């Protein structure tokens, strides 16, 4: 399954580090999403880009900064994170949320550990 | 806001049938999705319901009742590989068709 890829798959970082997560979709979709999945909690939507424009920011702290240079690539820049930010970060893409029955397809995720 | 509830865990026997329920409350319902997620892997799309009734797809079926705010995922002829978390997600047209996910149901299939 290579429709949506994410790198790195695992990341360990200190609270003072700066790192970036990368997502790439090969499905020709127009929308891309970042989700956070913590243990025993539902998937939380963080950011949405539709046709490269950010359309959702669900009160995410500024230490998380998204970037969408084109419809196929999405980044999540991380700086001065906290241990509670440790989670699985999932990227997804879809044709467009304006469409009826728009289905999101997920990447394998980046398992982030903040020390 | 939205409220989506599903059982936290279920256990079933190989070869049996299991039904995973999901109830929801939303102001602008625009469809319900089921995803399967194996531990450490990506959620994968299973089904989409927007009209009342049963959608069958091989061993998996999904049912929706909009008036009751209720859906279920039915898994038949259970196999060990069906051990996974099953996520219910609702699309809300009043939230730009964004998905809100339930906490997931962890299904354990035993021999």
Short mmCIF file of C-alpha atoms in Angstrom, two decimals:
data_model
loop_
_atom_site.label_atom_id
_atom_site.label_comp_id
_atom_site.label_asym_id
_atom_site.label_seq_id
_atom_site.Cartn_x
_atom_site.Cartn_y
_atom_site.Cartn_z
CA UNK A 1 0.00 0.00 0.00
CA UNK A 2 1.89 3.14 -1.15
CA UNK A 3 -0.99 5.58 -1.70
CA UNK A 4 -0.01 7.75 1.27
CA UNK A 5 3.53 7.62 2.63
CA UNK A 6 4.97 9.18 5.76
CA UNK A 7 8.53 9.71 6.96
CA UNK A 8 10.03 9.08 9.36
CA UNK A 9 8.10 6.14 10.76
CA UNK A 10 9.61 6.64 14.20
CA UNK A 11 11.05 9.76 15.80
CA UNK A 12 12.52 10.43 19.21
CA UNK A 13 13.26 14.04 20.06
CA UNK A 14 14.10 16.22 23.00
CA UNK A 15 11.97 19.15 24.04
CA UNK A 16 14.41 21.66 22.55
CA UNK A 17 14.76 19.97 19.16
CA UNK A 18 13.23 21.01 15.86
CA UNK A 19 12.09 18.28 13.50
CA UNK A 20 9.68 17.87 10.60
CA UNK A 21 7.28 15.13 9.60
CA UNK A 22 6.67 14.53 5.91
CA UNK A 23 3.64 13.14 4.12
CA UNK A 24 3.23 12.43 0.42
CA UNK A 25 0.16 11.17 -1.40
CA UNK A 26 0.16 9.48 -4.81
CA UNK A 27 -3.62 9.34 -5.26
CA UNK A 28 -4.21 12.62 -7.10
CA UNK A 29 -6.20 13.98 -4.17
CA UNK A 30 -6.79 17.64 -3.39
CA UNK A 31 -7.11 17.56 0.40
CA UNK A 32 -4.60 16.51 3.04
CA UNK A 33 -4.98 16.16 6.80
CA UNK A 34 -2.92 15.81 9.97
CA UNK A 35 -4.34 13.78 12.85
CA UNK A 36 -2.98 12.99 16.30
CA UNK A 37 -3.68 9.56 17.81
CA UNK A 38 -2.88 9.21 21.50
CA UNK A 39 -3.32 6.06 23.52
CA UNK A 40 -6.93 5.42 24.51
CA UNK A 41 -8.16 8.62 22.85
CA UNK A 42 -10.04 9.14 19.58
CA UNK A 43 -8.25 10.38 16.50
CA UNK A 44 -7.97 14.16 16.78
CA UNK A 45 -8.02 16.30 13.66
CA UNK A 46 -5.24 18.89 13.73
CA UNK A 47 -5.05 20.58 10.33
CA UNK A 48 -6.73 20.37 6.93
CA UNK A 49 -5.51 21.66 3.60
CA UNK A 50 -7.85 21.74 0.62
CA UNK A 51 -6.32 22.74 -2.71
CA UNK A 52 -3.22 23.88 -0.76
CA UNK A 53 -5.23 26.28 1.40
CA UNK A 54 -5.47 25.66 5.13
CA UNK A 55 -9.15 25.29 5.97
CA UNK A 56 -9.02 23.85 9.48
CA UNK A 57 -6.86 24.46 12.53
CA UNK A 58 -8.41 22.76 15.52
CA UNK A 59 -6.89 24.93 18.25
CA UNK A 60 -3.52 23.28 17.81
CA UNK A 61 -0.63 24.80 19.82
CA UNK A 62 1.77 26.91 17.81
CA UNK A 63 4.61 24.48 18.49
CA UNK A 64 3.02 22.50 15.63
CA UNK A 65 3.32 24.28 12.28
CA UNK A 66 1.93 22.75 9.07
CA UNK A 67 3.12 23.44 5.55
CA UNK A 68 1.52 22.37 2.28
CA UNK A 69 3.69 23.37 -0.71
CA UNK A 70 1.49 21.49 -3.21
CA UNK A 71 -1.44 19.09 -3.26
CA UNK A 72 0.82 16.04 -2.97
CA UNK A 73 3.00 17.04 -0.03
CA UNK A 74 2.29 17.97 3.55
CA UNK A 75 4.70 18.74 6.36
CA UNK A 76 4.34 19.14 10.09
CA UNK A 77 7.12 21.18 11.64
CA UNK A 78 7.75 20.53 15.32
CA UNK A 79 9.59 22.70 17.85
CA UNK A 80 9.82 22.87 21.63
CA UNK A 81 7.43 19.97 22.06
CA UNK A 82 6.23 18.61 25.39
CA UNK A 83 6.23 14.97 26.56
CA UNK A 84 2.42 14.92 26.26
CA UNK A 85 2.84 15.48 22.52
CA UNK A 86 4.13 11.92 22.23
CA UNK A 87 1.66 10.12 19.97
CA UNK A 88 1.10 8.60 16.55
CA UNK A 89 0.77 11.34 13.94
CA UNK A 90 -1.29 10.27 10.97
CA UNK A 91 -1.54 11.92 7.60
CA UNK A 92 -4.54 11.37 5.34
CA UNK A 93 -5.71 12.52 1.94
CA UNK A 94 -9.03 12.67 0.13
CA UNK A 95 -10.47 13.91 -3.14
CA UNK A 96 -12.08 16.92 -1.50
CA UNK A 97 -14.19 17.38 1.64
CA UNK A 98 -16.66 19.37 -0.45
CA UNK A 99 -17.67 16.12 -2.10
CA UNK A 100 -20.36 13.78 -0.87
CA UNK A 101 -19.00 10.64 0.71
CA UNK A 102 -15.44 11.91 0.50
CA UNK A 103 -13.25 9.05 1.80
CA UNK A 104 -9.98 9.70 3.58
CA UNK A 105 -7.00 7.41 3.04
CA UNK A 106 -4.37 7.25 5.74
CA UNK A 107 -0.63 6.93 5.79
CA UNK A 108 1.16 4.54 8.19
CA UNK A 109 1.91 7.30 10.69
CA UNK A 110 4.94 8.62 12.52
CA UNK A 111 5.38 7.34 16.07
CA UNK A 112 6.73 10.37 17.95
CA UNK A 113 8.32 10.19 21.38
CA UNK A 114 9.26 13.43 23.15
CA UNK A 115 11.75 13.03 25.96
CA UNK B 1 -20.57 19.36 18.76
CA UNK B 2 -20.61 15.66 18.16
CA UNK B 3 -20.68 12.65 20.42
CA UNK B 4 -19.71 9.23 19.10
CA UNK B 5 -19.83 6.14 21.29
CA UNK B 6 -18.64 2.62 20.66
CA UNK B 7 -17.58 -0.16 23.01
CA UNK B 8 -13.95 -0.11 24.04
CA UNK B 9 -13.24 -3.81 23.66
CA UNK B 10 -14.90 -6.96 22.38
CA UNK B 11 -13.83 -10.58 22.21
CA UNK B 12 -15.13 -13.19 19.78
CA UNK B 13 -14.26 -16.67 18.58
CA UNK B 14 -12.76 -17.59 15.22
CA UNK B 15 -15.52 -18.50 12.76
CA UNK B 16 -18.21 -16.66 14.69
CA UNK B 17 -20.12 -13.44 13.94
CA UNK B 18 -19.59 -10.20 15.83
CA UNK B 19 -21.50 -6.92 15.75
CA UNK B 20 -19.78 -3.67 16.71
CA UNK B 21 -22.17 -0.85 17.52
CA UNK B 22 -21.72 2.89 17.15
CA UNK B 23 -24.10 5.62 18.28
CA UNK B 24 -23.72 9.24 17.37
CA UNK B 25 -25.21 12.68 17.83
CA UNK B 26 -24.54 15.29 15.20
CA UNK B 27 -26.29 18.38 13.86
CA UNK B 28 -25.48 17.95 10.18
CA UNK B 29 -25.10 14.25 9.47
CA UNK B 30 -23.48 13.59 6.10
CA UNK B 31 -22.41 9.98 6.30
CA UNK B 32 -20.75 7.44 8.55
CA UNK B 33 -17.50 5.61 7.91
CA UNK B 34 -15.97 2.48 9.38
CA UNK B 35 -12.21 1.98 9.41
CA UNK B 36 -10.06 -0.97 10.49
CA UNK B 37 -6.76 -0.29 12.22
CA UNK B 38 -4.25 -3.00 13.09
CA UNK B 39 -1.84 -2.16 15.89
CA UNK B 40 0.84 0.23 14.70
CA UNK B 41 -0.65 0.55 11.23
CA UNK B 42 -2.75 3.01 9.26
CA UNK B 43 -6.54 2.99 9.50
CA UNK B 44 -7.94 1.42 6.33
CA UNK B 45 -11.35 2.25 4.88
CA UNK B 46 -14.02 -0.45 5.26
CA UNK B 47 -17.40 1.11 4.51
CA UNK B 48 -19.49 4.24 4.05
CA UNK B 49 -23.20 4.63 4.81
CA UNK B 50 -25.28 7.73 4.17
CA UNK B 51 -28.72 6.17 3.62
CA UNK B 52 -30.59 3.88 5.99
CA UNK B 53 -30.06 0.19 5.55
CA UNK B 54 -27.45 -2.49 5.20
CA UNK B 55 -24.41 -2.36 2.94
CA UNK B 56 -22.75 -5.72 2.40
CA UNK B 57 -19.17 -6.16 1.27
CA UNK B 58 -17.93 -9.72 1.53
CA UNK B 59 -17.60 -10.83 5.16
CA UNK B 60 -18.20 -7.29 6.38
CA UNK B 61 -21.54 -5.45 6.44
CA UNK B 62 -22.45 -2.04 7.79
CA UNK B 63 -25.88 -0.83 8.85
CA UNK B 64 -27.21 2.67 9.40
CA UNK B 65 -30.32 4.11 11.03
CA UNK B 66 -30.26 7.90 10.78
CA UNK B 67 -33.39 8.36 12.89
CA UNK B 68 -31.78 6.43 15.75
CA UNK B 69 -28.28 7.83 15.30
CA UNK B 70 -27.03 4.27 15.16
CA UNK B 71 -24.75 2.12 13.06
CA UNK B 72 -23.18 -1.28 13.36
CA UNK B 73 -20.40 -3.17 11.65
CA UNK B 74 -21.05 -6.88 11.25
CA UNK B 75 -18.14 -9.25 10.76
CA UNK B 76 -18.93 -12.80 9.68
CA UNK B 77 -16.78 -15.94 9.64
CA UNK B 78 -14.25 -14.27 11.88
CA UNK B 79 -10.59 -14.88 11.19
CA UNK B 80 -7.61 -14.31 13.47
CA UNK B 81 -6.45 -11.49 11.19
CA UNK B 82 -9.66 -9.59 12.02
CA UNK B 83 -8.16 -8.80 15.44
CA UNK B 84 -7.84 -5.02 15.20
CA UNK B 85 -9.44 -1.77 16.28
CA UNK B 86 -12.56 -0.69 14.42
CA UNK B 87 -13.14 3.04 14.18
CA UNK B 88 -16.51 4.68 13.61
CA UNK B 89 -16.39 8.19 12.13
CA UNK B 90 -19.15 10.65 11.29
CA UNK B 91 -19.08 13.38 8.67
CA UNK B 92 -20.78 16.64 9.61
CA UNK B 93 -21.81 19.04 6.85
CA UNK B 94 -21.95 21.84 9.41
CA UNK B 95 -18.23 21.28 10.01
CA UNK B 96 -17.14 21.30 6.39
CA UNK B 97 -17.68 17.53 6.12
CA UNK B 98 -14.83 16.92 8.53
CA UNK B 99 -14.76 13.52 10.24
CA UNK B 100 -15.15 13.05 13.96
CA UNK B 101 -13.94 9.69 15.18
CA UNK B 102 -15.12 7.50 18.01
CA UNK B 103 -12.59 6.02 20.38
CA UNK B 104 -12.49 2.74 18.47
CA UNK B 105 -13.44 -0.81 19.43
CA UNK B 106 -10.58 -3.21 19.97
CA UNK B 107 -11.66 -6.64 18.75
CA UNK B 108 -9.80 -9.72 19.87
CA UNK B 109 -10.48 -12.92 17.94
CA UNK B 110 -9.62 -16.09 19.83
CA UNK B 111 -9.14 -19.60 18.43
#
